Coordinates of N, CA, C and O in Angstrom, one line a residue:
M861 N 194.5 175.9 -92.8 CA 193.4 176.3 -93.6 C 192.8 177.5 -92.8 O 192.5 177.4 -91.6
A862 N 192.5 178.6 -93.5 CA 191.9 179.8 -92.9 C 190.5 179.4 -92.4 O 189.8 178.6 -93.0
A863 N 190.0 180.1 -91.4 CA 188.7 179.8 -90.9 C 187.6 180.0 -91.9 O 186.5 179.4 -91.8
T864 N 187.7 180.9 -92.9 CA 186.7 181.1 -93.9 C 186.8 180.2 -95.1 O 185.9 180.1 -95.9
E865 N 187.9 179.4 -95.2 CA 188.1 178.5 -96.3 C 187.3 177.2 -96.1 O 187.3 176.7 -94.9
R866 N 186.6 176.7 -97.1 CA 185.9 175.5 -97.0 C 186.7 174.4 -97.5 O 187.4 174.5 -98.5
F867 N 186.5 173.2 -96.9 CA 187.2 172.0 -97.4 C 186.4 171.5 -98.6 O 185.2 171.3 -98.6
R868 N 187.1 171.3 -99.7 CA 186.5 170.9 -101.0 C 187.3 169.8 -101.6 O 188.2 170.1 -102.4
P869 N 187.0 168.6 -101.2 CA 187.8 167.5 -101.9 C 187.4 167.4 -103.4 O 186.3 167.7 -103.8
S870 N 188.3 166.9 -104.1 CA 188.1 166.7 -105.6 C 187.3 165.4 -105.7 O 187.8 164.3 -105.2
T871 N 186.2 165.4 -106.4 CA 185.3 164.3 -106.5 C 185.7 163.5 -107.8 O 185.7 164.1 -108.9
T872 N 186.0 162.2 -107.6 CA 186.4 161.4 -108.7 C 185.5 160.1 -108.7 O 184.8 159.8 -107.8
V873 N 185.5 159.5 -109.9 CA 184.8 158.2 -110.1 C 185.8 157.2 -110.7 O 186.7 157.6 -111.4
A874 N 185.6 155.9 -110.3 CA 186.5 154.9 -110.8 C 185.7 153.6 -111.2 O 184.7 153.3 -110.5
A875 N 186.1 152.9 -112.3 CA 185.5 151.7 -112.7 C 186.4 150.5 -112.3 O 187.5 150.5 -112.8
I876 N 185.8 149.6 -111.5 CA 186.5 148.4 -111.2 C 186.0 147.3 -112.0 O 184.8 146.9 -111.9
I877 N 186.8 146.8 -113.0 CA 186.3 145.9 -114.0 C 187.1 144.6 -113.9 O 188.4 144.7 -114.1
E878 N 186.5 143.5 -113.6 CA 187.2 142.2 -113.5 C 186.6 141.3 -114.5 O 185.4 141.2 -114.8
S879 N 187.5 140.5 -115.1 CA 187.1 139.4 -116.1 C 188.1 138.3 -116.0 O 189.3 138.5 -116.1
E880 N 187.6 137.1 -115.7 CA 188.4 135.9 -115.6 C 189.7 136.1 -114.8 O 190.8 135.7 -115.1
G881 N 189.5 136.7 -113.6 CA 190.5 136.9 -112.6 C 191.5 138.0 -112.9 O 192.5 138.1 -112.2
R882 N 191.2 138.8 -113.9 CA 192.1 139.9 -114.2 C 191.3 141.2 -114.1 O 190.1 141.3 -114.4
Y883 N 192.0 142.3 -113.8 CA 191.4 143.6 -113.6 C 191.9 144.6 -114.7 O 193.1 144.6 -115.1
L884 N 191.0 145.3 -115.3 CA 191.3 146.3 -116.4 C 191.8 147.6 -115.7 O 191.2 148.2 -114.9
L885 N 193.0 147.9 -116.2 CA 193.7 149.1 -115.7 C 194.1 150.0 -116.9 O 194.1 149.5 -118.1
V886 N 194.5 151.2 -116.6 CA 195.0 152.1 -117.6 C 196.4 152.5 -117.1 O 196.7 152.6 -115.9
E887 N 197.3 152.6 -118.1 CA 198.7 153.2 -117.8 C 198.6 154.6 -118.3 O 198.3 154.8 -119.5
E888 N 198.8 155.5 -117.4 CA 198.7 156.9 -117.7 C 199.9 157.8 -117.4 O 200.6 157.5 -116.4
E889 N 200.0 158.8 -118.1 CA 201.1 159.8 -117.9 C 200.6 160.7 -116.7 O 199.5 161.2 -116.8
T890 N 201.5 160.9 -115.7 CA 201.2 161.8 -114.6 C 202.4 162.7 -114.4 O 203.5 162.3 -114.9
P891 N 202.3 163.7 -113.6 CA 203.5 164.5 -113.3 C 204.6 163.6 -112.6 O 205.8 164.0 -112.6
E892 N 204.2 162.5 -112.0 CA 205.1 161.6 -111.3 C 205.6 160.5 -112.2 O 206.2 159.5 -111.7
G893 N 205.3 160.5 -113.5 CA 205.7 159.5 -114.4 C 204.5 158.6 -114.8 O 203.4 158.9 -114.4
L894 N 204.8 157.5 -115.5 CA 203.8 156.5 -115.9 C 203.2 155.8 -114.6 O 204.0 155.2 -113.9
K895 N 201.9 155.8 -114.5 CA 201.3 155.2 -113.3 C 200.1 154.3 -113.8 O 199.6 154.5 -114.9
L896 N 199.8 153.4 -112.9 CA 198.7 152.5 -113.2 C 197.5 152.9 -112.4 O 197.6 153.3 -111.2
N897 N 196.3 152.9 -113.0 CA 195.1 153.3 -112.3 C 193.9 152.5 -112.9 O 194.0 152.0 -114.0
Q898 N 192.8 152.5 -112.2 CA 191.6 152.0 -112.8 C 191.1 153.1 -113.7 O 191.5 154.3 -113.6
P899 N 190.3 152.8 -114.7 CA 189.7 153.9 -115.5 C 188.9 154.8 -114.5 O 188.0 154.4 -113.8
A900 N 189.4 156.1 -114.5 CA 188.9 157.0 -113.5 C 189.1 158.4 -113.9 O 189.9 158.7 -114.8
G901 N 188.3 159.3 -113.2 CA 188.5 160.7 -113.5 C 187.6 161.6 -112.7 O 186.8 161.1 -111.8
H902 N 187.6 162.8 -112.9 CA 186.8 163.8 -112.2 C 185.4 163.8 -112.6 O 185.1 163.8 -113.8
L903 N 184.5 164.0 -111.7 CA 183.1 164.2 -111.9 C 182.9 165.5 -112.5 O 183.5 166.5 -112.1
E904 N 182.0 165.6 -113.5 CA 181.8 166.9 -114.2 C 180.4 167.5 -113.7 O 179.6 166.8 -113.3
P905 N 180.3 168.8 -113.9 CA 179.0 169.5 -113.4 C 177.8 168.9 -114.2 O 177.9 168.6 -115.4
G906 N 176.7 168.7 -113.4 CA 175.5 168.2 -114.0 C 175.5 166.7 -114.3 O 174.7 166.2 -115.1
E907 N 176.4 166.0 -113.7 CA 176.6 164.6 -114.0 C 176.5 163.8 -112.6 O 177.1 164.2 -111.7
T908 N 175.8 162.7 -112.7 CA 175.8 161.8 -111.5 C 177.1 161.0 -111.4 O 177.7 160.8 -112.5
P909 N 177.4 160.5 -110.3 CA 178.6 159.6 -110.2 C 178.5 158.4 -111.2 O 179.5 158.1 -111.8
E910 N 177.3 157.9 -111.3 CA 177.2 156.7 -112.2 C 177.4 157.1 -113.7 O 178.0 156.4 -114.4
Q911 N 176.8 158.3 -114.1 CA 177.0 158.8 -115.4 C 178.5 159.1 -115.6 O 179.1 158.8 -116.7
G912 N 179.2 159.7 -114.6 CA 180.6 160.0 -114.7 C 181.5 158.8 -114.9 O 182.4 158.8 -115.7
V913 N 181.2 157.7 -114.2 CA 182.1 156.6 -114.3 C 181.9 155.9 -115.7 O 182.8 155.4 -116.3
V914 N 180.7 155.9 -116.2 CA 180.4 155.3 -117.6 C 181.2 156.2 -118.6 O 181.9 155.6 -119.5
R915 N 181.1 157.5 -118.5 CA 181.9 158.4 -119.4 C 183.4 158.2 -119.3 O 184.1 158.0 -120.3
E916 N 183.9 158.2 -118.1 CA 185.3 158.0 -117.9 C 185.9 156.7 -118.4 O 186.9 156.7 -119.1
A917 N 185.1 155.6 -118.1 CA 185.6 154.3 -118.6 C 185.6 154.3 -120.1 O 186.6 153.8 -120.7
L918 N 184.6 154.9 -120.8 CA 184.6 154.9 -122.2 C 185.8 155.7 -122.8 O 186.5 155.3 -123.7
E919 N 186.0 156.9 -122.2 CA 187.0 157.8 -122.7 C 188.4 157.2 -122.5 O 189.3 157.3 -123.3
E920 N 188.6 156.5 -121.4 CA 190.0 156.0 -121.1 C 190.3 154.6 -121.6 O 191.4 154.2 -121.7
T921 N 189.2 153.8 -121.9 CA 189.4 152.4 -122.4 C 188.8 152.1 -123.7 O 189.1 151.1 -124.3
G922 N 187.9 153.0 -124.2 CA 187.2 152.7 -125.4 C 186.2 151.6 -125.3 O 185.7 151.0 -126.3
R923 N 185.8 151.3 -124.0 CA 184.9 150.2 -123.8 C 183.7 150.8 -123.0 O 183.8 151.6 -122.2
A924 N 182.5 150.3 -123.4 CA 181.3 150.7 -122.7 C 181.2 150.0 -121.4 O 181.3 148.7 -121.3
F925 N 181.1 150.7 -120.3 CA 181.1 150.2 -118.9 C 179.6 150.2 -118.4 O 178.9 151.2 -118.6
V926 N 179.2 149.1 -117.8 CA 177.9 148.9 -117.2 C 178.1 148.7 -115.7 O 178.5 147.6 -115.3
P927 N 177.8 149.8 -114.9 CA 178.0 149.6 -113.5 C 176.9 148.6 -112.9 O 175.8 148.6 -113.4
Q928 N 177.3 147.7 -112.0 CA 176.4 146.8 -111.4 C 176.3 147.0 -109.9 O 175.2 146.6 -109.4
A929 N 177.2 147.7 -109.3 CA 177.2 148.0 -107.9 C 178.1 149.1 -107.5 O 179.1 149.3 -108.2
L930 N 177.8 149.7 -106.4 CA 178.8 150.7 -105.8 C 179.7 149.9 -105.0 O 179.3 149.2 -104.0
L931 N 181.0 150.0 -105.3 CA 182.0 149.3 -104.4 C 182.2 150.0 -103.1 O 182.2 149.4 -102.0
G932 N 182.3 151.3 -103.2 CA 182.5 152.1 -102.0 C 182.8 153.6 -102.3 O 182.9 154.0 -103.5
V933 N 182.8 154.4 -101.3 CA 183.1 155.8 -101.4 C 184.4 155.9 -100.5 O 184.4 155.6 -99.3
Y934 N 185.4 156.5 -101.1 CA 186.7 156.5 -100.4 C 187.3 157.9 -100.3 O 187.1 158.7 -101.3
L935 N 187.9 158.2 -99.3 CA 188.7 159.5 -99.1 C 190.1 159.2 -99.1 O 190.6 158.2 -98.4
S936 N 190.9 159.9 -99.8 CA 192.4 159.7 -99.8 C 193.0 161.1 -100.0 O 192.4 162.0 -100.5
R937 N 194.2 161.2 -99.5 CA 195.0 162.4 -99.6 C 196.3 162.2 -100.4 O 196.9 161.2 -100.2
F938 N 196.6 163.2 -101.2 CA 197.8 163.0 -102.0 C 198.6 164.3 -102.0 O 198.0 165.4 -102.1
Q939 N 199.9 164.2 -101.7 CA 200.8 165.4 -101.8 C 201.8 165.2 -102.9 O 202.5 164.3 -102.9
R940 N 201.7 166.1 -103.9 CA 202.5 166.0 -105.1 C 204.0 166.3 -104.7 O 204.3 167.4 -104.2
P941 N 204.9 165.3 -104.9 CA 206.2 165.5 -104.5 C 206.9 166.7 -105.1 O 207.7 167.4 -104.4
A942 N 206.7 167.0 -106.4 CA 207.4 168.1 -107.0 C 207.0 169.5 -106.6 O 207.8 170.4 -106.5
T943 N 205.7 169.6 -106.3 CA 205.2 171.0 -106.0 C 204.7 171.1 -104.5 O 204.5 172.2 -104.1
G944 N 204.5 170.0 -103.8 CA 203.9 170.1 -102.5 C 202.4 170.3 -102.5 O 201.8 170.4 -101.4
E945 N 201.8 170.3 -103.7 CA 200.3 170.5 -103.8 C 199.7 169.4 -102.9 O 200.1 168.2 -103.0
D946 N 198.7 169.7 -102.1 CA 198.0 168.8 -101.2 C 196.6 168.7 -101.6 O 195.8 169.7 -101.6
V947 N 196.1 167.5 -102.1 CA 194.8 167.3 -102.6 C 194.1 166.1 -101.8 O 194.8 165.1 -101.6
T948 N 192.9 166.3 -101.5 CA 192.1 165.2 -100.9 C 191.1 164.8 -102.0 O 190.4 165.7 -102.6
Y949 N 191.0 163.5 -102.2 CA 190.1 163.0 -103.2 C 188.9 162.2 -102.6 O 189.1 161.5 -101.6
L950 N 187.7 162.4 -103.1 CA 186.6 161.7 -102.7 C 186.2 160.8 -103.9 O 185.8 161.3 -104.9
R951 N 186.4 159.5 -103.8 CA 186.3 158.6 -104.9 C 185.0 157.7 -104.8 O 184.9 157.0 -103.8
F952 N 184.2 157.7 -105.8 CA 183.1 156.8 -105.9 C 183.6 155.7 -106.8 O 183.8 155.9 -108.0
A953 N 183.7 154.5 -106.3 CA 184.2 153.4 -107.1 C 183.0 152.4 -107.4 O 182.3 152.0 -106.5
F954 N 182.8 152.1 -108.6 CA 181.8 151.2 -109.1 C 182.4 150.0 -109.7 O 183.4 150.1 -110.4
C955 N 181.8 148.8 -109.5 CA 182.2 147.6 -110.2 C 181.1 147.2 -111.2 O 179.9 147.6 -111.0
G956 N 181.6 146.6 -112.3 CA 180.7 146.2 -113.3 C 181.4 145.6 -114.5 O 182.5 145.1 -114.3
T957 N 180.8 145.5 -115.6 CA 181.3 144.9 -116.8 C 181.6 145.9 -117.9 O 181.0 147.0 -117.9
A958 N 182.5 145.5 -118.8 CA 182.8 146.3 -119.9 C 182.8 145.5 -121.2 O 183.1 144.3 -121.2
G959 N 182.4 146.2 -122.3 CA 182.3 145.5 -123.6 C 183.7 145.5 -124.2 O 184.7 145.8 -123.6
E960 N 183.7 145.1 -125.4 CA 184.9 145.1 -126.2 C 185.3 146.5 -126.6 O 184.5 147.4 -126.7
P961 N 186.6 146.8 -126.9 CA 187.0 148.1 -127.3 C 186.3 148.5 -128.6 O 186.1 147.6 -129.5
D962 N 185.9 149.8 -128.7 CA 185.2 150.2 -129.9 C 186.1 150.9 -131.0 O 185.6 151.4 -131.9
G963 N 187.4 150.9 -130.7 CA 188.4 151.4 -131.7 C 188.6 152.9 -131.6 O 189.5 153.4 -132.3
R964 N 188.0 153.6 -130.7 CA 188.2 155.0 -130.5 C 189.6 155.3 -129.9 O 190.1 154.4 -129.2
A965 N 190.1 156.5 -130.1 CA 191.3 156.9 -129.5 C 191.1 157.1 -128.0 O 190.0 157.6 -127.6
L966 N 192.1 156.7 -127.2 CA 192.0 156.8 -125.8 C 192.2 158.3 -125.4 O 192.9 159.0 -126.1
D967 N 191.7 158.7 -124.2 CA 191.9 160.0 -123.6 C 193.3 160.4 -123.6 O 194.2 159.6 -123.5
D968 N 193.6 161.7 -123.7 CA 194.9 162.3 -123.6 C 195.5 161.8 -122.3 O 194.9 161.8 -121.3
G969 N 196.8 161.4 -122.4 CA 197.5 160.9 -121.2 C 197.4 159.4 -121.0 O 198.2 158.9 -120.2
I970 N 196.5 158.8 -121.6 CA 196.3 157.3 -121.4 C 197.2 156.7 -122.5 O 197.1 156.8 -123.7
V971 N 198.2 155.9 -122.0 CA 199.2 155.3 -122.9 C 198.6 154.0 -123.4 O 198.7 153.7 -124.6
R972 N 198.0 153.2 -122.5 CA 197.4 151.9 -122.9 C 196.5 151.4 -121.9 O 196.5 151.8 -120.7
T973 N 195.8 150.3 -122.2 CA 195.0 149.6 -121.2 C 195.7 148.3 -121.1 O 196.4 147.8 -122.0
L974 N 195.5 147.6 -119.9 CA 196.0 146.3 -119.7 C 195.2 145.6 -118.6 O 194.6 146.2 -117.8
W975 N 195.3 144.3 -118.7 CA 194.6 143.4 -117.7 C 195.6 142.8 -116.8 O 196.7 142.3 -117.3
M976 N 195.4 142.9 -115.5 CA 196.4 142.4 -114.5 C 195.7 141.5 -113.5 O 194.6 141.8 -113.1
T977 N 196.4 140.5 -113.1 CA 195.9 139.6 -112.0 C 196.1 140.4 -110.7 O 196.9 141.4 -110.6
V978 N 195.5 139.9 -109.6 CA 195.7 140.5 -108.3 C 197.1 140.4 -107.9 O 197.7 141.4 -107.3
D979 N 197.8 139.3 -108.1 CA 199.2 139.1 -107.8 C 200.1 140.2 -108.5 O 201.0 140.7 -107.9
E980 N 199.8 140.4 -109.8 CA 200.5 141.4 -110.5 C 200.3 142.8 -110.0 O 201.2 143.6 -109.9
L981 N 199.0 143.1 -109.6 CA 198.7 144.4 -109.0 C 199.4 144.5 -107.7 O 200.0 145.6 -107.4
R982 N 199.4 143.5 -106.8 CA 200.1 143.6 -105.5 C 201.6 143.8 -105.7 O 202.2 144.6 -105.0
A983 N 202.2 143.2 -106.7 CA 203.6 143.3 -107.0 C 204.0 144.7 -107.6 O 205.2 145.0 -107.5
S984 N 203.1 145.3 -108.2 CA 203.4 146.6 -108.8 C 202.9 147.8 -108.0 O 202.7 148.9 -108.6
H985 N 202.6 147.7 -106.8 CA 202.0 148.7 -106.0 C 202.7 150.1 -106.1 O 202.1 151.1 -106.0
Q986 N 204.1 150.1 -106.2 CA 204.8 151.3 -106.3 C 204.5 152.1 -107.6 O 204.8 153.3 -107.7
R987 N 203.9 151.4 -108.6 CA 203.5 152.1 -109.8 C 202.0 152.6 -109.8 O 201.6 153.2 -110.8
H988 N 201.3 152.3 -108.8 CA 199.9 152.7 -108.7 C 199.8 154.2 -108.6 O 200.5 154.9 -107.8
R989 N 198.7 154.8 -109.2 CA 198.5 156.2 -109.1 C 198.2 156.6 -107.6 O 198.6 157.7 -107.2
S990 N 197.5 155.7 -106.9 CA 197.3 156.0 -105.5 C 197.1 154.6 -104.8 O 196.9 153.6 -105.5
A991 N 197.0 154.7 -103.5 CA 196.8 153.4 -102.7 C 195.4 152.9 -103.0 O 195.1 151.7 -102.7
L992 N 194.5 153.7 -103.5 CA 193.1 153.3 -103.7 C 193.0 152.2 -104.9 O 192.1 151.5 -104.9
V993 N 194.0 152.2 -105.7 CA 194.0 151.2 -106.8 C 193.9 149.8 -106.2 O 193.0 149.0 -106.6
L994 N 194.8 149.5 -105.4 CA 194.8 148.1 -104.8 C 193.7 148.0 -103.7 O 193.1 146.9 -103.7
R995 N 193.4 149.0 -103.0 CA 192.3 149.0 -102.0 C 191.0 148.6 -102.6 O 190.3 147.8 -102.1
C996 N 190.7 149.2 -103.8 CA 189.4 148.9 -104.4 C 189.4 147.5 -104.9 O 188.4 146.8 -104.8
V997 N 190.5 147.0 -105.4 CA 190.6 145.6 -105.9 C 190.4 144.6 -104.7 O 189.7 143.6 -104.8
E998 N 191.1 144.9 -103.6 CA 191.0 144.1 -102.4 C 189.5 144.1 -101.9 O 189.0 143.0 -101.5
D999 N 188.8 145.2 -101.9 CA 187.4 145.3 -101.5 C 186.6 144.5 -102.5 O 185.6 143.8 -102.0
H1000 N 186.9 144.6 -103.8 CA 186.1 143.8 -104.8 C 186.3 142.3 -104.5 O 185.3 141.5 -104.5
L1001 N 187.5 141.9 -104.3 CA 187.8 140.5 -104.0 C 187.1 140.0 -102.7 O 186.6 138.8 -102.6
A1002 N 186.9 140.9 -101.8 CA 186.3 140.5 -100.5 C 184.7 140.5 -100.6 O 184.0 140.2 -99.7
G1003 N 184.2 140.8 -101.8 CA 182.8 140.7 -102.1 C 182.0 142.0 -101.7 O 180.8 141.9 -101.6
V1004 N 182.7 143.1 -101.4 CA 182.0 144.3 -101.0 C 181.2 144.8 -102.2 O 181.7 144.9 -103.3
R1005 N 179.9 145.0 -102.0 CA 179.0 145.5 -103.0 C 177.8 146.3 -102.3 O 177.3 145.8 -101.3
H1006 N 177.5 147.4 -102.9 CA 176.3 148.2 -102.4 C 175.4 148.5 -103.6 O 175.9 148.7 -104.7
P1007 N 174.1 148.6 -103.4 CA 173.2 148.9 -104.5 C 173.5 150.2 -105.1 O 173.9 151.2 -104.4
L1008 N 173.3 150.3 -106.4 CA 173.5 151.5 -107.2 C 172.6 152.6 -106.6 O 173.0 153.8 -106.7
T1009 N 171.5 152.3 -106.1 CA 170.5 153.2 -105.6 C 171.0 153.9 -104.3 O 170.3 154.9 -103.9
L1010 N 172.1 153.5 -103.8 CA 172.6 154.2 -102.6 C 173.0 155.6 -102.9 O 172.9 156.5 -102.0
V1011 N 173.5 155.9 -104.1 CA 173.9 157.2 -104.5 C 172.7 157.9 -105.1 O 172.2 157.5 -106.2
K1012 N 172.2 159.0 -104.5 CA 171.0 159.7 -105.0 C 171.5 161.0 -105.7 O 172.4 161.7 -105.2
A1013 N 170.7 161.5 -106.7 CA 171.0 162.8 -107.3 C 169.7 163.5 -107.3 O 168.7 163.1 -107.8
D1014 N 169.7 164.7 -106.7 CA 168.5 165.5 -106.6 C 168.3 166.2 -108.0 O 169.2 166.4 -108.8
A1015 N 167.0 166.4 -108.4 CA 166.7 167.0 -109.7 C 167.4 168.3 -109.9 O 167.7 168.7 -111.1
T1016 N 167.8 169.0 -108.9 CA 168.5 170.3 -109.0 C 169.8 170.2 -109.7 O 170.3 171.1 -110.3
L1017 N 170.4 169.0 -109.7 CA 171.7 168.7 -110.4 C 171.5 168.9 -111.9 O 172.5 169.4 -112.5
F1018 N 170.4 168.7 -112.4 CA 170.1 168.8 -113.8 C 169.5 170.1 -114.3 O 169.2 170.3 -115.4
T1019 N 169.3 171.0 -113.3 CA 168.8 172.3 -113.6 C 169.9 173.2 -114.2 O 170.9 173.4 -113.5
P1020 N 169.7 173.8 -115.4 CA 170.8 174.6 -115.9 C 171.3 175.8 -115.0 O 172.5 176.0 -114.9
E1021 N 170.4 176.5 -114.4 CA 170.8 177.6 -113.5 C 169.8 177.6 -112.4 O 168.6 177.6 -112.5
I1022 N 170.4 177.6 -111.2 CA 169.5 177.7 -110.0 C 169.5 179.2 -109.6 O 170.5 179.8 -109.4
K1023 N 168.3 179.7 -109.4 CA 168.1 181.1 -109.0 C 168.2 181.2 -107.5 O 167.5 180.4 -106.8
R1024 N 168.8 182.1 -106.9 CA 169.0 182.2 -105.5 C 168.1 183.4 -105.0 O 167.9 184.3 -105.5

């Protein structure tokens, strides 16, 4: 990295949703083939991490997600095998509940949603989009929870244009 280049990880959000011992996942098309992931995606401008995870969960599962706690903030690195692209992700993972599907079409690239037990998740680790899929579930099982108020958003986030 050149001395003048700044490190800019890609900020993502993920919904960890458990019901009756099963976790809600999406099967999605990726450049590496079909992969399993939590409902997750990139944070958009002018959006808090909590708003982003609610939006992403709805777009990818058709279910309204209600965050109850911050599970954690995770850093991970991924190098795309086909191109060598090297990306670092900063993931805000939230746990909470989700309603029933509302019938909407799922986001482009999402093939289906599915509920998996922890044992099924552990057995399918080679199909996970990243190591964070299982890591977040393991942290959830361990009872890791942080208050939603831990993540703060300054009012400038919602200002259309900041004058310098």
